[in-house]
Amino acid sequence: MTVLAGLDIGGTKTHLRYETPSGEPVADAVVPSETWSATPVAEAARWIADLVERHRPSTETVVAVAAGAQGCDDEHHCAELGYALTTAAGVPAAVTNDAALLVPAAGLSSGIGVISGTGSIAVAVLPGGELAFAGGWGWVIGDEGSAPALVREAVRAALTRNDAGDTTDVLLPLLMEAFGVGDAVGLARTVNDLPTAEHWAPKAPAVFAAAARGSHDARATITEGGRGLATLVGQLMARGAGVTDVVAAGGVMTSQPGLYAAFRDAVAADHPGLTVHLLGDPPVTGAVALARRLQT
């Protein structure tokens, strides 16, 4: 039997799915992404091809591969990696950014995809067929609304309030608990000594817990995170995206209703003609849909 292989390669995990060309599910696998890097291109292509082969059902033959990958953040890079993957896998292949999987995964032919997870980015296919990106600069200077960026801004807000002598907000103690420190100085030291997205991202639930307990600073952080993601949508619309739908996904967006609500409300305020959807199916569904197009 022949199968199509689709991959959603995120910052934390990679989801593989194998389906028949007619759409019958064959196999799924979820594996860690810690060794993934979108560069160098040849090594990235081999990484994908090896993963597809390693998890391929033994009785099936893969006839097309499509992947949405974190770190593939411009059209030239995606095209180059797709060409290298075609060579490495020996079958037709295509690579795009992982956010570009959201629109086909939602069953739509056009739209803007917005991911908020370990990172954040917005992607649209412009009328001429080219990919357009907004955001995705990395958590140190951007990635608004992502898990590490929310933690970054929450820590800043909590420490600023502490410096003013105000101990009424619950955000600081919940962040201290999450980071395993006993005071504000320890929090500042820890976040500076361990400045990695992988260390900060798991602490994001503390921000949402603080918001649920009435923290003004946590709620403001979440609201601003949603607005930052909506700004990415506006940037793509200004570049001619010309869509009516926005599809949101990613670990933070799908698991934290507060962020999704902040994002949806900000988009509605700025672009009342857009409909925002929270993706129900896994984004890898979009990768399989792209692989299917390679067969037509």
Coordinates of C-alpha atoms in Angstrom, one line a residue, residues 178-285:
A178 CA 7.1 28.1 39.6
F179 CA 10.8 28.8 39.5
G180 CA 11.5 27.3 42.9
V181 CA 12.9 30.5 44.5
G182 CA 12.1 32.2 47.8
D183 CA 12.2 35.9 46.9
A184 CA 12.2 38.5 44.1
V185 CA 16.0 38.6 44.0
G186 CA 16.1 34.9 43.5
L187 CA 13.6 35.1 40.7
A188 CA 15.6 37.8 38.9
R189 CA 18.8 35.8 39.4
T190 CA 17.2 32.5 38.2
V191 CA 15.7 33.9 35.0
N192 CA 19.0 35.5 34.1
D193 CA 21.1 32.5 35.0
L194 CA 18.8 30.2 32.9
P195 CA 17.8 32.3 30.0
T196 CA 16.4 29.7 27.6
A197 CA 13.0 29.2 26.1
E198 CA 13.0 25.6 27.2
H199 CA 13.4 26.6 30.8
W200 CA 11.0 29.5 30.7
A201 CA 8.1 28.0 28.6
P202 CA 7.0 25.4 31.2
K203 CA 6.4 28.2 33.7
A204 CA 3.7 29.9 31.6
P205 CA 0.8 28.2 33.4
A206 CA 1.8 30.2 36.5
V207 CA 0.8 33.4 34.6
F208 CA -2.6 32.0 33.8
A209 CA -3.1 30.7 37.3
A210 CA -2.3 34.2 38.6
A211 CA -4.8 35.7 36.2
A212 CA -7.5 33.3 37.4
R213 CA -6.8 34.5 41.0
G214 CA -7.3 38.1 40.0
S215 CA -3.8 39.3 39.2
H216 CA -3.9 42.6 37.4
D217 CA -0.4 42.2 36.0
A218 CA -1.0 38.6 34.8
R219 CA -4.2 39.7 33.0
A220 CA -2.5 42.6 31.4
T221 CA 0.4 40.4 30.3
I222 CA -2.1 38.0 28.6
T223 CA -4.1 40.8 27.0
E224 CA -0.9 42.3 25.6
G225 CA 0.2 38.9 24.4
G226 CA -3.1 38.5 22.5
R227 CA -2.8 42.0 21.1
G228 CA 0.8 41.3 19.9
L229 CA -0.4 38.2 18.0
A230 CA -3.2 40.3 16.5
T231 CA -0.7 42.8 15.3
L232 CA 1.0 40.1 13.3
V233 CA -2.4 39.5 11.6
G234 CA -2.6 43.2 10.8
Q235 CA 0.8 43.2 9.3
L236 CA 0.0 40.4 6.9
M237 CA -3.3 42.1 5.9
A238 CA -1.5 45.3 5.2
R239 CA 0.8 43.3 2.9
G240 CA -2.1 42.1 0.8
A241 CA -3.1 38.8 2.4
G242 CA -6.7 39.6 1.5
V243 CA -8.3 36.8 3.5
T244 CA -11.5 36.4 5.6
D245 CA -10.3 33.7 8.0
V246 CA -7.6 33.4 10.7
V247 CA -6.8 30.0 12.2
A248 CA -5.1 29.9 15.6
A249 CA -3.2 27.0 17.1
G250 CA -0.2 26.1 19.2
G251 CA 0.2 24.7 22.7
V252 CA -0.5 27.9 24.5
M253 CA -3.3 29.0 22.3
T254 CA -5.2 25.8 22.5
S255 CA -4.7 25.1 26.2
Q256 CA -5.2 28.6 27.6
P257 CA -8.7 30.0 26.8
G258 CA -7.6 33.4 28.2
L259 CA -5.0 33.9 25.5
Y260 CA -7.3 32.8 22.7
A261 CA -10.0 35.2 24.0
A262 CA -7.5 38.1 24.1
F263 CA -6.3 37.3 20.6
R264 CA -9.8 36.9 19.2
D265 CA -11.0 40.1 20.8
A266 CA -8.0 42.1 19.5
V267 CA -8.5 40.8 16.0
A268 CA -12.2 41.6 16.1
A269 CA -11.4 45.2 17.2
D270 CA -8.8 45.8 14.5
H271 CA -10.4 43.7 11.6
P272 CA -14.1 43.2 12.1
G273 CA -14.4 41.4 8.8
L274 CA -12.1 38.5 9.8
T275 CA -13.4 35.3 11.4
V276 CA -11.0 33.7 14.0
H277 CA -11.0 29.9 14.3
L278 CA -9.4 27.8 17.0
L279 CA -8.0 24.8 15.2
G280 CA -9.7 21.6 16.4
D281 CA -7.8 19.1 14.3
P282 CA -4.0 18.7 14.8
P283 CA -1.9 20.8 12.5
V284 CA -0.3 17.7 11.0
T285 CA -3.6 17.2 9.2

